[in-house]
């Protein structure tokens, strides 16, 4: 018997130069209310919103409430503060203007208030700009805080990606986005493995879309350079495709496999030992090199593509001590035990992890 499938994908996707100036038009298509809530991060994203979005909304007669999360990471405490303000100034639509942390905060706020949100990324660092998922550490924190209460994270109702703005973001954000995309080669292999060995549901369509996003980066790698609007366009288009693949699959499976478990493990170790983790996509890229080696696939192609786009390929370039790379490899299989990957149920021994990292030049 065929199973029932539910897909939640964005209604509108607009990307290109000056896309932010079209925010009012998208808002009109999404809500009849004139109350809009704009969520930003630090000084830079707040300035972008103030200069490139608010004037157009105010000109159209919208009542705009704004909230800046501030610099640094996003936490459940910060989101709770936003939630309190949001309840007093109820709006019909949330605009998340910023990077992955701002968009993650908007996703949680959206779930808590049952309000649609629009993703307005200012960088292309990962596929969170289009996906129904949040960062692992934030998800873990929310689970620990809420305990019995579960919240469902939704995909954005619309995506407005201004490639002019995104092209001006720091170089490492674009490289990070490429790393997150290259990781899809491993994620799909892990998904296929789980389907064959565990009978896990598998969507060929979602897998193909994720692979297509990764292949776009490989084909256009030499054209992806800092400060070029066309580069931002390539990466944004691929990231949106990856996010939609997750929506079609109904999970992050087509975009997140053993390489993401490795990245999550590094994030956990950074909390334990106090070192600074690298951007998510850069960690996933390095993880993809090693996990593709485990799969017996073309790990050198992944390494070479990452080099071409200026992404990290080893511990030194990540800025992380090799000992933490090895430890992360040994605990990665424990991060999401229900998600079967090439790491299996028992994971890697320290010796096996060290050998793999050395064979691939990661340490």
PDB file of C-alpha atoms in Angstrom, residues 8-314:
ATOM      1  CA  UNK A   8       5.604  21.725   2.848  1.00  0.00           C
ATOM      2  CA  UNK A   9       7.507  24.016   0.495  1.00  0.00           C
ATOM      3  CA  UNK A  10       7.839  27.820   0.166  1.00  0.00           C
ATOM      4  CA  UNK A  11       5.045  29.552  -1.756  1.00  0.00           C
ATOM      5  CA  UNK A  12       7.304  32.245  -3.209  1.00  0.00           C
ATOM      6  CA  UNK A  13      11.020  32.314  -3.980  1.00  0.00           C
ATOM      7  CA  UNK A  14      12.601  35.530  -5.191  1.00  0.00           C
ATOM      8  CA  UNK A  15      16.319  35.915  -5.677  1.00  0.00           C
ATOM      9  CA  UNK A  16      18.525  38.313  -7.577  1.00  0.00           C
ATOM     10  CA  UNK A  17      19.903  41.865  -7.280  1.00  0.00           C
ATOM     11  CA  UNK A  18      17.725  44.346  -5.338  1.00  0.00           C
ATOM     12  CA  UNK A  19      15.373  41.520  -4.309  1.00  0.00           C
ATOM     13  CA  UNK A  20      14.864  43.154  -0.904  1.00  0.00           C
ATOM     14  CA  UNK A  21      13.110  46.100  -2.520  1.00  0.00           C
ATOM     15  CA  UNK A  22      10.320  43.694  -3.484  1.00  0.00           C
ATOM     16  CA  UNK A  23       9.533  42.707   0.114  1.00  0.00           C
ATOM     17  CA  UNK A  24       6.206  44.659   0.192  1.00  0.00           C
ATOM     18  CA  UNK A  25       4.972  42.817  -2.905  1.00  0.00           C
ATOM     19  CA  UNK A  26       5.685  39.446  -1.302  1.00  0.00           C
ATOM     20  CA  UNK A  27       4.024  40.575   1.941  1.00  0.00           C
ATOM     21  CA  UNK A  28       0.881  41.610   0.047  1.00  0.00           C
ATOM     22  CA  UNK A  29       0.662  38.131  -1.432  1.00  0.00           C
ATOM     23  CA  UNK A  30       1.050  36.469   1.964  1.00  0.00           C
ATOM     24  CA  UNK A  31      -1.133  38.489   4.323  1.00  0.00           C
ATOM     25  CA  UNK A  32      -3.874  41.118   4.319  1.00  0.00           C
ATOM     26  CA  UNK A  33      -2.665  42.479   7.639  1.00  0.00           C
ATOM     27  CA  UNK A  34      -0.441  45.558   7.694  1.00  0.00           C
ATOM     28  CA  UNK A  35       1.557  44.420  10.734  1.00  0.00           C
ATOM     29  CA  UNK A  36       4.999  42.987  10.015  1.00  0.00           C
ATOM     30  CA  UNK A  37       7.625  41.803  12.500  1.00  0.00           C
ATOM     31  CA  UNK A  38      11.251  42.170  11.369  1.00  0.00           C
ATOM     32  CA  UNK A  39      13.846  40.064  13.189  1.00  0.00           C
ATOM     33  CA  UNK A  40      17.544  40.843  12.725  1.00  0.00           C
ATOM     34  CA  UNK A  41      20.838  39.842  14.332  1.00  0.00           C
ATOM     35  CA  UNK A  42      23.743  42.160  15.029  1.00  0.00           C
ATOM     36  CA  UNK A  43      24.609  45.638  13.844  1.00  0.00           C
ATOM     37  CA  UNK A  44      25.274  44.631  10.233  1.00  0.00           C
ATOM     38  CA  UNK A  45      22.014  42.792   9.553  1.00  0.00           C
ATOM     39  CA  UNK A  46      20.045  45.447  11.445  1.00  0.00           C
ATOM     40  CA  UNK A  47      21.561  48.108   9.203  1.00  0.00           C
ATOM     41  CA  UNK A  48      20.710  46.093   6.096  1.00  0.00           C
ATOM     42  CA  UNK A  49      17.087  45.804   7.221  1.00  0.00           C
ATOM     43  CA  UNK A  50      16.897  49.499   8.114  1.00  0.00           C
ATOM     44  CA  UNK A  51      18.361  50.634   4.794  1.00  0.00           C
ATOM     45  CA  UNK A  52      17.050  48.083   2.310  1.00  0.00           C
ATOM     46  CA  UNK A  53      13.716  46.809   3.674  1.00  0.00           C
ATOM     47  CA  UNK A  54      12.051  49.111   6.209  1.00  0.00           C
ATOM     48  CA  UNK A  55      11.809  52.167   3.905  1.00  0.00           C
ATOM     49  CA  UNK A  56       9.852  50.125   1.333  1.00  0.00           C
ATOM     50  CA  UNK A  57       7.515  48.670   3.967  1.00  0.00           C
ATOM     51  CA  UNK A  58       6.854  52.041   5.599  1.00  0.00           C
ATOM     52  CA  UNK A  59       6.258  53.650   2.219  1.00  0.00           C
ATOM     53  CA  UNK A  60       3.556  51.042   1.580  1.00  0.00           C
ATOM     54  CA  UNK A  61       1.902  51.851   4.904  1.00  0.00           C
ATOM     55  CA  UNK A  62       2.977  48.796   6.889  1.00  0.00           C
ATOM     56  CA  UNK A  63       3.251  48.937  10.673  1.00  0.00           C
ATOM     57  CA  UNK A  64       6.691  47.486  11.366  1.00  0.00           C
ATOM     58  CA  UNK A  65       7.964  46.156  14.686  1.00  0.00           C
ATOM     59  CA  UNK A  66      11.644  45.275  14.848  1.00  0.00           C
ATOM     60  CA  UNK A  67      13.815  43.221  17.175  1.00  0.00           C
ATOM     61  CA  UNK A  68      17.593  42.740  17.035  1.00  0.00           C
ATOM     62  CA  UNK A  69      18.971  39.552  18.611  1.00  0.00           C
ATOM     63  CA  UNK A  70      22.391  41.130  18.948  1.00  0.00           C
ATOM     64  CA  UNK A  71      25.811  39.713  18.208  1.00  0.00           C
ATOM     65  CA  UNK A  72      26.808  36.135  18.975  1.00  0.00           C
ATOM     66  CA  UNK A  73      24.885  32.910  18.854  1.00  0.00           C
ATOM     67  CA  UNK A  74      21.186  32.307  19.227  1.00  0.00           C
ATOM     68  CA  UNK A  75      19.815  30.671  22.369  1.00  0.00           C
ATOM     69  CA  UNK A  76      16.416  29.658  23.653  1.00  0.00           C
ATOM     70  CA  UNK A  77      16.692  32.503  26.182  1.00  0.00           C
ATOM     71  CA  UNK A  78      17.094  35.047  23.374  1.00  0.00           C
ATOM     72  CA  UNK A  79      14.160  33.547  21.507  1.00  0.00           C
ATOM     73  CA  UNK A  80      12.051  33.693  24.682  1.00  0.00           C
ATOM     74  CA  UNK A  81      12.775  37.431  24.924  1.00  0.00           C
ATOM     75  CA  UNK A  82      11.668  37.898  21.318  1.00  0.00           C
ATOM     76  CA  UNK A  83       8.555  35.838  22.018  1.00  0.00           C
ATOM     77  CA  UNK A  84       7.549  38.091  24.924  1.00  0.00           C
ATOM     78  CA  UNK A  85       7.811  41.192  22.752  1.00  0.00           C
ATOM     79  CA  UNK A  86       6.039  39.527  19.834  1.00  0.00           C
ATOM     80  CA  UNK A  87       3.032  38.682  22.010  1.00  0.00           C
ATOM     81  CA  UNK A  88       2.584  42.351  22.952  1.00  0.00           C
ATOM     82  CA  UNK A  89       2.834  43.555  19.346  1.00  0.00           C
ATOM     83  CA  UNK A  90       1.179  40.750  17.477  1.00  0.00           C
ATOM     84  CA  UNK A  91       2.087  40.674  13.778  1.00  0.00           C
ATOM     85  CA  UNK A  92       0.818  38.495  10.955  1.00  0.00           C
ATOM     86  CA  UNK A  93       4.188  37.815   9.340  1.00  0.00           C
ATOM     87  CA  UNK A  94       7.796  37.474  10.493  1.00  0.00           C
ATOM     88  CA  UNK A  95      10.673  38.640   8.287  1.00  0.00           C
ATOM     89  CA  UNK A  96      13.974  37.006   9.283  1.00  0.00           C
ATOM     90  CA  UNK A  97      16.754  39.256   7.975  1.00  0.00           C
ATOM     91  CA  UNK A  98      20.189  37.798   8.622  1.00  0.00           C
ATOM     92  CA  UNK A  99      22.251  34.642   8.613  1.00  0.00           C
ATOM     93  CA  UNK A 100      21.452  31.140   9.789  1.00  0.00           C
ATOM     94  CA  UNK A 101      21.148  32.077  13.468  1.00  0.00           C
ATOM     95  CA  UNK A 102      18.544  34.759  12.821  1.00  0.00           C
ATOM     96  CA  UNK A 103      16.596  32.460  10.513  1.00  0.00           C
ATOM     97  CA  UNK A 104      16.756  29.659  13.103  1.00  0.00           C
ATOM     98  CA  UNK A 105      15.354  32.038  15.729  1.00  0.00           C
ATOM     99  CA  UNK A 106      12.539  32.990  13.351  1.00  0.00           C
ATOM    100  CA  UNK A 107      11.735  29.319  12.773  1.00  0.00           C
ATOM    101  CA  UNK A 108      11.309  28.712  16.489  1.00  0.00           C
ATOM    102  CA  UNK A 109       9.345  31.952  16.974  1.00  0.00           C
ATOM    103  CA  UNK A 110       7.134  30.947  14.058  1.00  0.00           C
ATOM    104  CA  UNK A 111       6.462  27.557  15.655  1.00  0.00           C
ATOM    105  CA  UNK A 112       5.733  29.042  19.088  1.00  0.00           C
ATOM    106  CA  UNK A 113       3.337  31.684  17.746  1.00  0.00           C
ATOM    107  CA  UNK A 114       1.862  29.841  14.757  1.00  0.00           C
ATOM    108  CA  UNK A 115       2.949  32.700  12.488  1.00  0.00           C
ATOM    109  CA  UNK A 116       4.396  32.345   8.995  1.00  0.00           C
ATOM    110  CA  UNK A 117       7.920  33.581   8.435  1.00  0.00           C
ATOM    111  CA  UNK A 118       9.857  34.788   5.403  1.00  0.00           C
ATOM    112  CA  UNK A 119      13.538  33.920   5.067  1.00  0.00           C
ATOM    113  CA  UNK A 120      15.578  36.959   3.966  1.00  0.00           C
ATOM    114  CA  UNK A 121      19.189  35.714   4.107  1.00  0.00           C
ATOM    115  CA  UNK A 122      22.101  38.145   4.137  1.00  0.00           C
ATOM    116  CA  UNK A 123      24.624  35.360   3.550  1.00  0.00           C
ATOM    117  CA  UNK A 124      24.698  31.936   1.907  1.00  0.00           C
ATOM    118  CA  UNK A 125      26.418  29.897   4.615  1.00  0.00           C
ATOM    119  CA  UNK A 126      24.084  26.867   4.770  1.00  0.00           C
ATOM    120  CA  UNK A 127      20.791  25.454   3.514  1.00  0.00           C
ATOM    121  CA  UNK A 128      18.948  26.563   6.639  1.00  0.00           C
ATOM    122  CA  UNK A 129      17.792  29.546   4.579  1.00  0.00           C
ATOM    123  CA  UNK A 130      15.211  27.288   2.926  1.00  0.00           C
ATOM    124  CA  UNK A 131      14.771  24.229   5.131  1.00  0.00           C
ATOM    125  CA  UNK A 132      12.304  23.090   7.805  1.00  0.00           C
ATOM    126  CA  UNK A 133      15.183  22.452  10.235  1.00  0.00           C
ATOM    127  CA  UNK A 134      17.262  24.286  12.846  1.00  0.00           C
ATOM    128  CA  UNK A 135      20.819  23.849  14.118  1.00  0.00           C
ATOM    129  CA  UNK A 136      21.559  20.765  16.186  1.00  0.00           C
ATOM    130  CA  UNK A 137      22.682  22.638  19.312  1.00  0.00           C
ATOM    131  CA  UNK A 138      19.600  24.881  19.304  1.00  0.00           C
ATOM    132  CA  UNK A 139      17.357  21.870  18.790  1.00  0.00           C
ATOM    133  CA  UNK A 140      19.060  20.121  21.714  1.00  0.00           C
ATOM    134  CA  UNK A 141      18.672  23.172  23.957  1.00  0.00           C
ATOM    135  CA  UNK A 142      14.984  23.542  23.113  1.00  0.00           C
ATOM    136  CA  UNK A 143      14.393  19.856  23.793  1.00  0.00           C
ATOM    137  CA  UNK A 144      16.057  20.167  27.205  1.00  0.00           C
ATOM    138  CA  UNK A 145      14.119  23.333  28.088  1.00  0.00           C
ATOM    139  CA  UNK A 146      10.662  22.297  26.908  1.00  0.00           C
ATOM    140  CA  UNK A 147      10.929  18.625  27.861  1.00  0.00           C
ATOM    141  CA  UNK A 148       7.446  17.274  27.177  1.00  0.00           C
ATOM    142  CA  UNK A 149       6.357  19.949  24.740  1.00  0.00           C
ATOM    143  CA  UNK A 150       7.297  19.388  21.124  1.00  0.00           C
ATOM    144  CA  UNK A 151       7.352  22.128  18.526  1.00  0.00           C
ATOM    145  CA  UNK A 152       7.253  21.563  14.796  1.00  0.00           C
ATOM    146  CA  UNK A 153       9.613  23.625  12.683  1.00  0.00           C
ATOM    147  CA  UNK A 154       8.215  24.691   9.326  1.00  0.00           C
ATOM    148  CA  UNK A 155       9.806  25.702   6.045  1.00  0.00           C
ATOM    149  CA  UNK A 156       9.651  29.426   5.256  1.00  0.00           C
ATOM    150  CA  UNK A 157       6.494  30.541   3.504  1.00  0.00           C
ATOM    151  CA  UNK A 158       8.727  32.593   1.185  1.00  0.00           C
ATOM    152  CA  UNK A 159      12.414  33.220   0.492  1.00  0.00           C
ATOM    153  CA  UNK A 160      13.785  36.587  -0.611  1.00  0.00           C
ATOM    154  CA  UNK A 161      17.494  36.322  -1.406  1.00  0.00           C
ATOM    155  CA  UNK A 162      19.144  39.563  -2.490  1.00  0.00           C
ATOM    156  CA  UNK A 163      22.275  38.411  -4.311  1.00  0.00           C
ATOM    157  CA  UNK A 164      23.710  41.930  -4.222  1.00  0.00           C
ATOM    158  CA  UNK A 165      23.683  41.835  -0.412  1.00  0.00           C
ATOM    159  CA  UNK A 166      24.773  38.198  -0.158  1.00  0.00           C
ATOM    160  CA  UNK A 167      27.750  38.785  -2.461  1.00  0.00           C
ATOM    161  CA  UNK A 168      29.068  41.354   0.039  1.00  0.00           C
ATOM    162  CA  UNK A 169      29.089  38.867   2.942  1.00  0.00           C
ATOM    163  CA  UNK A 170      32.473  37.607   4.254  1.00  0.00           C
ATOM    164  CA  UNK A 171      34.231  35.092   1.997  1.00  0.00           C
ATOM    165  CA  UNK A 172      33.965  32.252   4.511  1.00  0.00           C
ATOM    166  CA  UNK A 173      30.150  32.356   4.408  1.00  0.00           C
ATOM    167  CA  UNK A 174      30.039  31.505   0.701  1.00  0.00           C
ATOM    168  CA  UNK A 175      32.708  28.825   1.182  1.00  0.00           C
ATOM    169  CA  UNK A 176      30.673  27.447   4.081  1.00  0.00           C
ATOM    170  CA  UNK A 177      27.589  27.268   1.878  1.00  0.00           C
ATOM    171  CA  UNK A 178      29.581  25.287  -0.675  1.00  0.00           C
ATOM    172  CA  UNK A 179      30.788  22.912   2.045  1.00  0.00           C
ATOM    173  CA  UNK A 180      27.229  22.304   3.190  1.00  0.00           C
ATOM    174  CA  UNK A 181      26.216  21.581  -0.407  1.00  0.00           C
ATOM    175  CA  UNK A 182      29.121  19.245  -1.194  1.00  0.00           C
ATOM    176  CA  UNK A 183      28.076  17.259   1.883  1.00  0.00           C
ATOM    177  CA  UNK A 184      24.939  16.123   0.041  1.00  0.00           C
ATOM    178  CA  UNK A 185      26.979  13.548  -1.882  1.00  0.00           C
ATOM    179  CA  UNK A 186      27.604  11.744   1.407  1.00  0.00           C
ATOM    180  CA  UNK A 187      24.145  12.375   2.872  1.00  0.00           C
ATOM    181  CA  UNK A 188      22.432  10.683  -0.066  1.00  0.00           C
ATOM    182  CA  UNK A 189      24.819   7.701   0.077  1.00  0.00           C
ATOM    183  CA  UNK A 190      24.022   7.310   3.773  1.00  0.00           C
ATOM    184  CA  UNK A 191      20.305   7.540   3.033  1.00  0.00           C
ATOM    185  CA  UNK A 192      20.566   4.871   0.329  1.00  0.00           C
ATOM    186  CA  UNK A 193      22.471   2.671   2.779  1.00  0.00           C
ATOM    187  CA  UNK A 194      19.769   3.076   5.438  1.00  0.00           C
ATOM    188  CA  UNK A 195      17.125   2.244   2.834  1.00  0.00           C
ATOM    189  CA  UNK A 196      18.913  -0.956   1.784  1.00  0.00           C
ATOM    190  CA  UNK A 197      19.912  -2.178   5.238  1.00  0.00           C
ATOM    191  CA  UNK A 198      17.114  -0.813   7.420  1.00  0.00           C
ATOM    192  CA  UNK A 199      14.198  -0.415   5.023  1.00  0.00           C
ATOM    193  CA  UNK A 200      14.049   3.313   5.709  1.00  0.00           C
ATOM    194  CA  UNK A 201      11.720   5.334   3.484  1.00  0.00           C
ATOM    195  CA  UNK A 202      13.643   6.784   0.549  1.00  0.00           C
ATOM    196  CA  UNK A 203      12.586   9.455  -1.918  1.00  0.00           C
ATOM    197  CA  UNK A 204      14.441   9.249  -5.206  1.00  0.00           C
ATOM    198  CA  UNK A 205      13.057  12.649  -6.171  1.00  0.00           C
ATOM    199  CA  UNK A 206      14.307  14.360  -2.984  1.00  0.00           C
ATOM    200  CA  UNK A 207      17.669  12.596  -3.268  1.00  0.00           C
ATOM    201  CA  UNK A 208      18.037  13.687  -6.898  1.00  0.00           C
ATOM    202  CA  UNK A 209      17.276  17.299  -5.998  1.00  0.00           C
ATOM    203  CA  UNK A 210      19.885  17.270  -3.217  1.00  0.00           C
ATOM    204  CA  UNK A 211      22.482  15.747  -5.552  1.00  0.00           C
ATOM    205  CA  UNK A 212      21.640  18.266  -8.254  1.00  0.00           C
ATOM    206  CA  UNK A 213      22.399  21.066  -5.766  1.00  0.00           C
ATOM    207  CA  UNK A 214      25.778  19.509  -4.928  1.00  0.00           C
ATOM    208  CA  UNK A 215      26.617  18.904  -8.583  1.00  0.00           C
ATOM    209  CA  UNK A 216      25.898  22.545  -9.414  1.00  0.00           C
ATOM    210  CA  UNK A 217      28.704  23.585  -7.060  1.00  0.00           C
ATOM    211  CA  UNK A 218      31.107  21.046  -8.574  1.00  0.00           C
ATOM    212  CA  UNK A 219      30.362  22.195 -12.133  1.00  0.00           C
ATOM    213  CA  UNK A 220      30.613  25.903 -11.320  1.00  0.00           C
ATOM    214  CA  UNK A 221      33.344  25.770  -8.650  1.00  0.00           C
ATOM    215  CA  UNK A 222      35.860  27.852 -10.612  1.00  0.00           C
ATOM    216  CA  UNK A 223      33.282  30.631 -10.999  1.00  0.00           C
ATOM    217  CA  UNK A 224      32.485  30.865  -7.282  1.00  0.00           C
ATOM    218  CA  UNK A 225      34.559  33.784  -6.040  1.00  0.00           C
ATOM    219  CA  UNK A 226      34.205  36.316  -3.235  1.00  0.00           C
ATOM    220  CA  UNK A 227      32.330  39.522  -4.069  1.00  0.00           C
ATOM    221  CA  UNK A 228      30.783  38.293  -7.324  1.00  0.00           C
ATOM    222  CA  UNK A 229      27.014  38.478  -7.551  1.00  0.00           C
ATOM    223  CA  UNK A 230      26.915  35.559  -9.981  1.00  0.00           C
ATOM    224  CA  UNK A 231      28.744  33.443  -7.380  1.00  0.00           C
ATOM    225  CA  UNK A 232      26.136  34.300  -4.766  1.00  0.00           C
ATOM    226  CA  UNK A 233      23.414  33.423  -7.260  1.00  0.00           C
ATOM    227  CA  UNK A 234      24.891  29.958  -7.928  1.00  0.00           C
ATOM    228  CA  UNK A 235      25.236  29.078  -4.252  1.00  0.00           C
ATOM    229  CA  UNK A 236      21.863  30.522  -3.212  1.00  0.00           C
ATOM    230  CA  UNK A 237      20.074  28.625  -5.966  1.00  0.00           C
ATOM    231  CA  UNK A 238      21.729  25.373  -4.867  1.00  0.00           C
ATOM    232  CA  UNK A 239      21.009  25.981  -1.163  1.00  0.00           C
ATOM    233  CA  UNK A 240      17.348  26.647  -1.894  1.00  0.00           C
ATOM    234  CA  UNK A 241      17.218  23.413  -3.900  1.00  0.00           C
ATOM    235  CA  UNK A 242      18.681  21.512  -0.958  1.00  0.00           C
ATOM    236  CA  UNK A 243      16.196  23.068   1.448  1.00  0.00           C
ATOM    237  CA  UNK A 244      13.283  22.148  -0.798  1.00  0.00           C
ATOM    238  CA  UNK A 245      14.653  18.584  -1.051  1.00  0.00           C
ATOM    239  CA  UNK A 246      14.278  18.309   2.724  1.00  0.00           C
ATOM    240  CA  UNK A 247      10.714  19.593   2.530  1.00  0.00           C
ATOM    241  CA  UNK A 248       9.890  16.987  -0.114  1.00  0.00           C
ATOM    242  CA  UNK A 249      11.492  14.197   1.929  1.00  0.00           C
ATOM    243  CA  UNK A 250       9.765  15.301   5.101  1.00  0.00           C
ATOM    244  CA  UNK A 251      13.103  15.138   6.922  1.00  0.00           C
ATOM    245  CA  UNK A 252      16.690  16.362   6.640  1.00  0.00           C
ATOM    246  CA  UNK A 253      17.787  12.962   5.265  1.00  0.00           C
ATOM    247  CA  UNK A 254      18.715  14.102   1.719  1.00  0.00           C
ATOM    248  CA  UNK A 255      20.922  16.858   3.114  1.00  0.00           C
ATOM    249  CA  UNK A 256      22.334  15.504   6.354  1.00  0.00           C
ATOM    250  CA  UNK A 257      24.274  12.285   6.899  1.00  0.00           C
ATOM    251  CA  UNK A 258      27.401  11.099   8.666  1.00  0.00           C
ATOM    252  CA  UNK A 259      29.262  14.273   7.689  1.00  0.00           C
ATOM    253  CA  UNK A 260      26.685  16.330   9.599  1.00  0.00           C
ATOM    254  CA  UNK A 261      26.941  13.997  12.597  1.00  0.00           C
ATOM    255  CA  UNK A 262      30.678  14.715  12.599  1.00  0.00           C
ATOM    256  CA  UNK A 263      29.987  18.464  12.536  1.00  0.00           C
ATOM    257  CA  UNK A 264      27.440  18.160  15.356  1.00  0.00           C
ATOM    258  CA  UNK A 265      29.990  16.167  17.364  1.00  0.00           C
ATOM    259  CA  UNK A 266      32.526  18.975  16.929  1.00  0.00           C
ATOM    260  CA  UNK A 267      29.930  21.485  18.139  1.00  0.00           C
ATOM    261  CA  UNK A 268      29.297  19.403  21.263  1.00  0.00           C
ATOM    262  CA  UNK A 269      33.021  19.051  21.935  1.00  0.00           C
ATOM    263  CA  UNK A 270      33.462  22.814  21.542  1.00  0.00           C
ATOM    264  CA  UNK A 271      31.028  23.259  24.440  1.00  0.00           C
ATOM    265  CA  UNK A 272      32.853  20.633  26.496  1.00  0.00           C
ATOM    266  CA  UNK A 273      36.415  21.835  25.906  1.00  0.00           C
ATOM    267  CA  UNK A 274      35.856  25.521  25.180  1.00  0.00           C
ATOM    268  CA  UNK A 275      37.328  25.773  21.678  1.00  0.00           C
ATOM    269  CA  UNK A 276      35.680  27.755  18.899  1.00  0.00           C
ATOM    270  CA  UNK A 277      33.951  25.604  16.272  1.00  0.00           C
ATOM    271  CA  UNK A 278      34.257  26.472  12.592  1.00  0.00           C
ATOM    272  CA  UNK A 279      31.207  27.498  10.534  1.00  0.00           C
ATOM    273  CA  UNK A 280      28.775  24.613  10.093  1.00  0.00           C
ATOM    274  CA  UNK A 281      29.261  24.226   6.334  1.00  0.00           C
ATOM    275  CA  UNK A 282      33.061  24.183   6.597  1.00  0.00           C
ATOM    276  CA  UNK A 283      32.913  21.416   9.205  1.00  0.00           C
ATOM    277  CA  UNK A 284      30.460  19.450   7.058  1.00  0.00           C
ATOM    278  CA  UNK A 285      32.754  19.794   4.053  1.00  0.00           C
ATOM    279  CA  UNK A 286      35.720  18.351   5.934  1.00  0.00           C
ATOM    280  CA  UNK A 287      33.450  15.636   7.305  1.00  0.00           C
ATOM    281  CA  UNK A 288      32.311  14.828   3.769  1.00  0.00           C
ATOM    282  CA  UNK A 289      35.916  14.200   2.678  1.00  0.00           C
ATOM    283  CA  UNK A 290      36.373  11.555   5.366  1.00  0.00           C
ATOM    284  CA  UNK A 291      32.927   9.975   5.128  1.00  0.00           C
ATOM    285  CA  UNK A 292      33.203   9.623   1.357  1.00  0.00           C
ATOM    286  CA  UNK A 293      36.524   7.847   1.976  1.00  0.00           C
ATOM    287  CA  UNK A 294      34.637   5.448   4.267  1.00  0.00           C
ATOM    288  CA  UNK A 295      32.047   4.889   1.540  1.00  0.00           C
ATOM    289  CA  UNK A 296      34.854   4.077  -0.909  1.00  0.00           C
ATOM    290  CA  UNK A 297      33.751   6.960  -3.127  1.00  0.00           C
ATOM    291  CA  UNK A 298      35.577   9.820  -4.821  1.00  0.00           C
ATOM    292  CA  UNK A 299      36.655  11.727  -1.721  1.00  0.00           C
ATOM    293  CA  UNK A 300      39.417  13.477  -3.670  1.00  0.00           C
ATOM    294  CA  UNK A 301      36.807  15.150  -5.903  1.00  0.00           C
ATOM    295  CA  UNK A 302      35.143  16.529  -2.775  1.00  0.00           C
ATOM    296  CA  UNK A 303      38.478  17.744  -1.391  1.00  0.00           C
ATOM    297  CA  UNK A 304      39.491  19.363  -4.683  1.00  0.00           C
ATOM    298  CA  UNK A 305      36.133  21.117  -5.106  1.00  0.00           C
ATOM    299  CA  UNK A 306      36.314  22.488  -1.576  1.00  0.00           C
ATOM    300  CA  UNK A 307      39.802  23.830  -2.313  1.00  0.00           C
ATOM    301  CA  UNK A 308      38.570  25.428  -5.527  1.00  0.00           C
ATOM    302  CA  UNK A 309      35.886  27.418  -3.701  1.00  0.00           C
ATOM    303  CA  UNK A 310      38.175  28.362  -0.806  1.00  0.00           C
ATOM    304  CA  UNK A 311      36.615  26.069   1.804  1.00  0.00           C
ATOM    305  CA  UNK A 312      38.526  24.186   4.502  1.00  0.00           C
ATOM    306  CA  UNK A 313      39.879  20.710   3.758  1.00  0.00           C
ATOM    307  CA  UNK A 314      41.736  19.941   6.997  1.00  0.00           C
TER     308      UNK A 314
END
